[in-house]
XYZ file of N, CA and C in Angstrom:
561
model
N -14.129 186.406 -4.379
C -14.565 185.781 -3.158
C -14.315 184.286 -3.265
N -13.508 183.723 -2.430
C -13.287 182.293 -2.522
C -14.509 181.525 -2.045
N -14.685 180.389 -2.646
C -15.790 179.515 -2.289
C -15.202 178.241 -1.740
N -15.700 177.750 -0.629
C -15.126 176.591 0.034
C -16.004 175.364 -0.145
N -15.364 174.217 -0.356
C -16.063 172.935 -0.420
C -15.113 171.882 0.100
N -15.426 171.273 1.236
C -14.592 170.233 1.834
C -13.143 170.695 1.995
N -12.955 171.957 2.330
C -11.625 172.476 2.559
C -10.839 172.813 1.306
N -11.405 172.561 0.135
C -10.730 172.875 -1.118
C -11.244 174.223 -1.603
N -10.357 175.169 -1.814
C -10.767 176.503 -2.239
C -10.904 176.565 -3.759
N -11.998 177.082 -4.224
C -12.253 177.287 -5.649
C -12.596 178.765 -5.849
N -12.483 179.244 -7.028
C -12.911 180.611 -7.309
C -14.381 180.571 -7.706
N -15.197 181.285 -6.976
C -16.619 181.375 -7.298
C -16.822 181.866 -8.718
N -15.962 182.769 -9.170
C -16.114 183.373 -10.487
C -15.655 182.472 -11.625
N -15.041 181.344 -11.315
C -14.519 180.496 -12.372
C -13.506 181.276 -13.195
N -13.673 181.260 -14.515
C -12.762 181.981 -15.409
C -13.312 183.343 -15.821
N -14.423 183.758 -15.222
C -15.053 185.027 -15.588
C -14.346 186.225 -14.964
N -14.346 187.326 -15.695
C -13.850 188.599 -15.175
C -15.050 189.377 -14.649
N -14.989 189.764 -13.393
C -16.111 190.474 -12.781
C -15.720 191.889 -12.397
N -16.735 192.733 -12.355
C -16.577 194.112 -11.906
C -17.795 194.448 -11.045
N -17.698 195.473 -10.213
C -18.897 195.900 -9.489
C -20.033 196.146 -10.485
N -21.210 195.639 -10.170
C -22.338 195.663 -11.112
C -22.670 197.073 -11.597
N -22.600 198.046 -10.727
C -22.989 199.403 -11.132
C -21.982 200.051 -12.083
N -20.814 199.441 -12.240
C -19.846 199.941 -13.233
C -20.210 199.504 -14.650
N -21.110 198.512 -14.766
C -21.511 198.012 -16.087
C -23.042 197.931 -16.180
N -23.728 199.064 -16.127
C -25.190 199.040 -16.199
C -25.702 198.438 -17.504
N -24.871 198.438 -18.542
C -25.270 197.848 -19.818
C -25.432 196.333 -19.731
N -24.928 195.726 -18.657
C -25.032 194.279 -18.483
C -26.157 193.886 -17.528
N -27.036 194.826 -17.215
C -28.123 194.570 -16.265
C -29.465 194.933 -16.884
N -30.489 194.147 -16.562
C -31.847 194.528 -16.948
C -32.215 195.789 -16.175
N -33.047 196.627 -16.766
C -33.425 197.899 -16.139
C -33.977 197.721 -14.720
N -34.901 196.753 -14.476
C -35.408 196.609 -13.101
C -34.320 196.201 -12.106
N -33.375 195.385 -12.540
C -32.282 194.956 -11.668
C -31.376 196.136 -11.338
N -31.023 196.896 -12.348
C -30.194 198.088 -12.149
C -30.868 199.051 -11.179
N -32.154 199.286 -11.384
C -32.894 200.223 -10.534
C -32.818 199.818 -9.057
N -33.055 198.549 -8.770
C -33.047 198.089 -7.374
C -31.633 198.122 -6.789
N -30.644 197.702 -7.562
C -29.266 197.750 -7.060
C -28.871 199.184 -6.707
N -29.245 200.152 -7.557
C -28.930 201.561 -7.283
C -29.720 202.086 -6.090
N -31.007 201.833 -6.096
C -31.883 202.384 -5.053
C -31.517 201.865 -3.661
N -31.263 200.563 -3.551
C -30.983 199.967 -2.246
C -29.490 199.894 -1.929
N -28.655 200.328 -2.890
C -27.202 200.299 -2.721
C -26.721 198.915 -2.297
N -27.138 197.907 -3.064
C -26.811 196.520 -2.762
C -25.493 196.114 -3.416
N -24.776 195.244 -2.750
C -23.518 194.741 -3.282
C -23.775 193.657 -4.319
N -23.122 193.768 -5.455
C -23.212 192.765 -6.517
C -22.068 192.993 -7.496
N -21.640 191.910 -8.118
C -20.634 191.973 -9.178
C -21.261 191.370 -10.427
N -20.785 191.793 -11.585
C -21.337 191.295 -12.840
C -20.198 190.844 -13.747
N -20.504 189.834 -14.547
C -19.544 189.332 -15.528
C -20.263 189.148 -16.854
N -19.634 189.598 -17.920
C -20.182 189.402 -19.261
C -19.933 187.956 -19.690
N -20.945 187.350 -20.338
C -20.826 185.975 -20.810
C -21.341 185.876 -22.241
N -21.074 184.766 -22.862
C -21.655 184.441 -24.155
C -23.124 184.110 -23.897
N -24.074 184.844 -24.480
C -25.491 184.609 -24.188
C -25.972 183.207 -24.563
N -25.263 182.526 -25.438
C -25.664 181.151 -25.773
C -25.300 180.179 -24.654
N -24.545 180.671 -23.662
C -24.151 179.842 -22.515
C -24.837 180.286 -21.227
N -25.970 180.974 -21.336
C -26.653 181.514 -20.156
C -27.302 180.438 -19.293
N -27.658 179.301 -19.887
C -28.264 178.236 -19.079
C -27.237 177.743 -18.066
N -27.684 177.514 -16.854
C -26.792 177.281 -15.721
C -25.769 176.174 -15.954
N -26.203 175.013 -16.395
C -25.253 173.912 -16.568
C -24.192 174.236 -17.609
N -24.597 174.847 -18.721
C -23.629 175.216 -19.751
C -22.664 176.282 -19.235
N -23.211 177.282 -18.542
C -22.386 178.347 -17.981
C -21.334 177.765 -17.046
N -21.774 176.928 -16.123
C -20.853 176.371 -15.124
C -19.780 175.508 -15.773
N -20.165 174.692 -16.744
C -19.191 173.833 -17.415
C -18.174 174.664 -18.201
N -18.644 175.660 -18.922
C -17.759 176.442 -19.780
C -16.853 177.388 -18.991
N -17.433 178.098 -18.014
C -16.676 179.116 -17.281
C -16.143 178.620 -15.931
N -16.388 177.366 -15.619
C -15.921 176.744 -14.373
C -16.453 177.432 -13.112
N -17.670 177.916 -13.187
C -18.365 178.434 -12.005
C -18.948 177.208 -11.297
N -18.749 177.057 -9.990
C -19.269 175.869 -9.307
C -20.796 175.764 -9.431
N -21.263 174.616 -9.882
C -22.697 174.412 -10.052
C -23.446 174.596 -8.737
N -22.862 174.123 -7.644
C -23.568 174.236 -6.366
C -23.365 175.589 -5.681
N -22.793 176.550 -6.407
C -22.729 177.940 -5.944
C -23.545 178.823 -6.888
N -24.325 178.183 -7.744
C -25.174 178.885 -8.706
C -26.623 178.700 -8.285
N -27.393 179.776 -8.382
C -28.791 179.719 -7.970
C -29.686 180.213 -9.099
N -30.869 179.649 -9.151
C -31.855 180.034 -10.150
C -33.050 180.668 -9.471
N -33.623 181.661 -10.117
C -34.879 182.260 -9.652
C -35.992 181.630 -10.474
N -36.946 181.051 -9.785
C -38.057 180.364 -10.431
C -39.339 181.095 -10.066
N -40.086 181.521 -11.065
C -41.359 182.201 -10.814
C -42.461 181.147 -10.799
N -43.206 181.125 -9.704
C -44.292 180.167 -9.525
C -45.606 180.917 -9.426
N -46.622 180.337 -10.070
C -47.972 180.897 -9.994
C -48.829 179.949 -9.169
N -49.495 180.495 -8.164
C -50.452 179.738 -7.368
C -51.850 180.236 -7.688
N -52.812 179.317 -7.706
C -54.190 179.691 -8.027
C -55.134 179.146 -6.962
N -56.040 179.998 -6.518
C -57.112 179.583 -5.605
C -58.339 180.401 -5.971
N -59.428 179.699 -6.229
C -60.704 180.332 -6.568
C -60.549 181.318 -7.731
N -59.743 180.949 -8.714
C -59.584 181.780 -9.900
C -58.683 182.983 -9.730
N -58.062 183.130 -8.574
C -57.176 184.254 -8.312
C -55.737 183.753 -8.307
N -54.890 184.409 -9.095
C -53.478 184.029 -9.185
C -52.630 184.834 -8.218
N -51.617 184.190 -7.685
C -50.577 184.873 -6.910
C -49.238 184.343 -7.420
N -48.208 185.151 -7.253
C -46.894 184.783 -7.769
C -45.831 184.954 -6.701
N -44.777 184.169 -6.846
C -43.635 184.224 -5.948
C -42.382 183.928 -6.762
N -41.283 184.556 -6.374
C -39.978 184.219 -6.953
C -39.240 183.375 -5.921
N -38.888 182.164 -6.315
C -38.174 181.247 -5.431
C -36.727 181.143 -5.904
N -35.789 181.272 -4.980
C -34.376 181.204 -5.320
C -33.822 179.903 -4.743
N -33.366 179.032 -5.648
C -32.881 177.704 -5.252
C -31.541 177.419 -5.922
N -30.721 176.621 -5.268
C -29.456 176.223 -5.863
C -29.706 175.427 -7.138
N -28.809 175.536 -8.079
C -28.932 174.810 -9.342
C -28.896 173.304 -9.134
N -28.376 172.862 -8.021
C -28.286 171.436 -7.717
C -29.534 170.913 -7.006
N -30.518 171.785 -6.811
C -31.730 171.419 -6.075
C -32.964 171.535 -6.963
N -34.018 170.878 -6.508
C -35.292 170.893 -7.216
C -36.347 171.534 -6.310
N -37.012 172.557 -6.825
C -38.035 173.297 -6.078
C -39.236 172.410 -5.778
N -39.741 172.458 -4.548
C -40.918 171.683 -4.130
C -42.181 172.497 -4.423
N -42.540 172.583 -5.711
C -43.665 173.410 -6.155
C -44.987 172.919 -5.572
N -45.234 171.625 -5.636
C -46.544 171.101 -5.226
C -46.660 170.827 -3.738
N -45.594 171.052 -2.993
C -45.638 170.861 -1.553
C -45.478 172.187 -0.842
N -44.233 172.518 -0.502
C -43.935 173.715 0.286
C -44.452 174.986 -0.393
N -44.173 175.154 -1.670
C -44.562 176.391 -2.354
C -46.079 176.528 -2.404
N -46.769 175.487 -2.804
C -48.236 175.542 -2.893
C -48.853 175.874 -1.535
N -48.385 175.202 -0.484
C -48.941 175.463 0.856
C -48.659 176.898 1.313
N -47.432 177.369 1.097
C -47.092 178.729 1.536
C -47.859 179.795 0.758
N -48.167 179.496 -0.511
C -48.978 180.428 -1.308
C -50.463 180.336 -0.960
N -50.808 179.338 -0.158
C -52.212 179.065 0.158
C -53.015 178.891 -1.137
N -52.413 178.118 -2.036
C -53.012 177.902 -3.353
C -53.556 176.487 -3.458
N -54.583 176.351 -4.242
C -55.120 175.019 -4.519
C -54.225 174.312 -5.523
N -53.672 175.110 -6.446
C -52.809 174.585 -7.492
C -51.614 175.525 -7.654
N -50.436 174.939 -7.838
C -49.235 175.741 -8.079
C -48.470 175.134 -9.245
N -47.876 176.005 -10.054
C -47.083 175.542 -11.191
C -46.098 176.633 -11.576
N -45.107 176.244 -12.388
C -44.185 177.254 -12.901
C -44.990 178.246 -13.730
N -44.720 179.513 -13.546
C -45.419 180.540 -14.330
C -45.023 180.386 -15.798
N -45.949 180.643 -16.712
C -45.587 180.581 -18.130
C -44.431 181.536 -18.440
N -43.524 181.089 -19.296
C -42.333 181.867 -19.625
C -42.693 183.271 -20.099
N -43.651 183.393 -21.023
C -44.010 184.710 -21.554
C -44.473 185.647 -20.444
N -45.273 185.123 -19.520
C -45.750 185.939 -18.406
C -44.577 186.372 -17.530
N -43.711 185.424 -17.144
C -42.596 185.736 -16.243
C -41.668 186.788 -16.850
N -41.367 186.644 -18.125
C -40.486 187.585 -18.815
C -41.107 188.983 -18.850
N -42.372 189.062 -19.227
C -43.034 190.368 -19.321
C -43.197 191.014 -17.945
N -43.660 190.248 -16.963
C -43.900 190.809 -15.634
C -42.604 191.245 -14.956
N -41.539 190.481 -15.143
C -40.267 190.804 -14.506
C -39.501 191.888 -15.262
N -39.781 192.041 -16.547
C -39.013 192.992 -17.355
C -37.597 192.504 -17.598
N -37.455 191.172 -17.624
C -36.142 190.551 -17.800
C -36.226 189.499 -18.901
N -35.063 189.089 -19.384
C -35.007 188.080 -20.432
C -35.103 186.676 -19.844
N -35.677 185.767 -20.623
C -35.709 184.367 -20.221
C -34.270 183.876 -20.070
N -33.991 183.190 -18.999
C -32.638 182.731 -18.736
C -31.841 183.730 -17.923
N -32.420 184.887 -17.653
C -31.726 185.906 -16.866
C -32.549 186.389 -15.683
N -33.775 185.859 -15.534
C -34.655 186.332 -14.454
C -33.985 186.095 -13.103
N -34.049 187.113 -12.275
C -33.491 187.041 -10.930
C -34.419 187.778 -9.979
N -34.225 187.638 -8.668
C -35.147 188.287 -7.728
C -34.934 189.791 -7.554
N -33.833 190.315 -8.080
C -33.523 191.734 -7.887
C -34.232 192.536 -8.977
N -35.386 193.091 -8.625
C -36.145 193.888 -9.579
C -37.446 193.264 -10.034
N -37.826 192.141 -9.442
C -39.120 191.543 -9.801
C -40.245 192.444 -9.282
N -41.477 192.230 -9.725
C -42.576 193.071 -9.240
C -42.637 193.138 -7.709
N -42.861 194.325 -7.200
C -42.816 194.572 -5.757
C -43.837 193.773 -4.962
N -44.928 193.350 -5.603
C -45.941 192.612 -4.854
C -45.685 191.101 -4.820
N -44.599 190.652 -5.425
C -44.240 189.234 -5.355
C -43.314 189.007 -4.164
N -43.624 188.035 -3.321
C -42.643 187.682 -2.292
C -41.434 187.007 -2.935
N -40.331 187.021 -2.219
C -39.104 186.346 -2.655
C -38.748 185.348 -1.568
N -38.751 184.069 -1.934
C -38.405 183.023 -0.983
C -37.040 182.468 -1.354
N -36.109 182.592 -0.441
C -34.736 182.126 -0.641
C -34.573 180.820 0.132
N -34.317 179.738 -0.607
C -34.154 178.440 0.033
C -33.006 178.496 1.047
N -33.153 177.748 2.125
C -32.128 177.717 3.165
C -30.754 177.323 2.647
N -30.711 176.422 1.662
C -29.413 176.004 1.098
C -28.729 177.158 0.375
N -29.497 178.076 -0.191
C -28.935 179.287 -0.809
C -28.492 180.236 0.301
N -29.363 180.450 1.273
C -29.072 181.388 2.361
C -27.836 180.979 3.160
N -27.515 179.694 3.175
C -26.342 179.219 3.902
C -25.030 179.499 3.170
N -25.100 179.894 1.916
C -23.903 180.254 1.141
C -23.513 181.687 1.474
N -22.260 182.008 1.266
C -21.843 183.398 1.414
C -22.215 184.198 0.170
N -21.926 183.638 -1.021
C -22.178 184.270 -2.306
C -22.792 183.250 -3.248
N -23.574 183.719 -4.214
C -24.095 182.853 -5.277
C -24.050 183.588 -6.616
N -24.063 182.796 -7.663
C -24.146 183.302 -9.031
C -25.614 183.211 -9.448
N -26.177 184.321 -9.940
C -27.573 184.354 -10.385
C -27.663 185.083 -11.721
N -28.838 185.090 -12.293
C -29.066 185.849 -13.517
C -28.941 187.339 -13.251
N -28.760 188.086 -14.326
C -28.615 189.543 -14.220
C -29.818 190.273 -14.807
N -30.760 189.483 -15.312
C -31.907 190.072 -16.002
C -31.759 190.011 -17.508
N -30.530 189.781 -17.969
C -30.251 189.625 -19.397
C -29.409 188.361 -19.577
N -29.441 187.799 -20.768
C -28.721 186.546 -21.014
C -27.217 186.739 -21.214
N -26.773 187.942 -21.424
C -25.358 188.162 -21.750
C -24.473 188.445 -20.540
N -24.994 188.224 -19.332
C -24.171 188.410 -18.139
C -24.752 187.634 -16.963
N -23.943 187.514 -15.916
C -24.348 186.885 -14.662
C -23.958 187.796 -13.512
N -24.767 187.749 -12.474
C -24.483 188.489 -11.244
C -23.903 187.546 -10.200
N -23.004 188.065 -9.402
C -22.488 187.359 -8.239
C -22.865 188.227 -7.044
N -23.643 187.663 -6.138
C -24.160 188.453 -5.021
C -23.967 187.720 -3.698
N -23.726 188.486 -2.635
C -23.753 187.863 -1.318
C -25.208 187.481 -1.017
N -25.404 186.398 -0.318
C -26.786 186.027 0.002
C -27.433 187.091 0.876
N -26.634 187.866 1.589
C -27.184 188.985 2.363
C -27.892 189.972 1.440
N -27.391 190.134 0.212
C -28.051 191.003 -0.765
C -29.438 190.473 -1.096
N -29.534 189.169 -1.327
C -30.845 188.580 -1.648
C -31.812 188.734 -0.484
N -31.329 188.482 0.718
C -32.209 188.545 1.885
C -32.554 189.978 2.289
N -31.833 190.962 1.757
C -32.124 192.370 2.036
C -33.186 192.937 1.103
N -33.579 192.168 0.091
C -34.594 192.652 -0.846
C -35.951 192.755 -0.153
N -36.739 193.778 -0.483
C -38.086 193.884 0.089
C -38.895 192.622 -0.238
N -39.544 192.066 0.761
C -40.368 190.876 0.561
C -39.596 189.574 0.572
N -38.277 189.634 0.823
C -37.458 188.419 0.823
C -37.463 187.765 2.197
N -37.470 186.449 2.172
C -37.333 185.701 3.412
C -36.701 184.349 3.142
N -36.011 183.862 4.131
C -35.425 182.528 4.061
C -36.524 181.506 4.301
N -36.572 180.474 3.454
C -37.539 179.394 3.619
C -36.756 178.083 3.564
N -36.584 177.458 4.706
C -35.870 176.198 4.748
C -36.684 175.107 4.054
N -35.967 174.210 3.394
C -36.561 173.061 2.696
C -37.545 173.456 1.588
N -37.308 174.615 0.992
C -38.084 175.035 -0.161
C -37.755 174.155 -1.363
N -36.539 173.629 -1.363
C -36.080 172.758 -2.444
C -35.290 171.602 -1.823
N -35.146 170.559 -2.627
C -34.393 169.379 -2.202
C -33.316 169.076 -3.230
N -32.216 168.434 -2.775
C -31.186 168.066 -3.757
C -31.783 167.255 -4.898
N -31.363 167.569 -6.123
C -31.903 166.881 -7.299
C -31.374 165.466 -7.397
């Protein structure tokens, strides 16, 4: 899928070799695989060096456009001792507005990034690979408008040894997903 920026065409995949995600279930976390199969969602997967799973390193090494890469951030909101969680999907070039938009939308007194150990265990995915496809069903998924405006994005696959390439329509088709404009701002 070509990616456009100021009329210059780049390959979204960079130097990665991709295949339909369901052809390589070994490159997907179990919850991600389950949702892709159940909902018959479109996605492609590429195997990567797991030491390059962090977005900036991945993009630099494999030439995947940084502003076509998105991260899933798990946020915990607390009010009166009760926690709620949300998965926010934001471009790698943006910074999530945790203490503003996210806190207000969660109706939380306090909001913060969920602890890594909690996010990994609850999602059933590896740190550095968490994505919205397969997160707990009771968590909403908020897709920033800047992500939703893209045709395709690169996201985690649930494991550190691969990346998913998905149409944003796939993200917005997930149960509990919605577009939230200005969820994040350019970094």
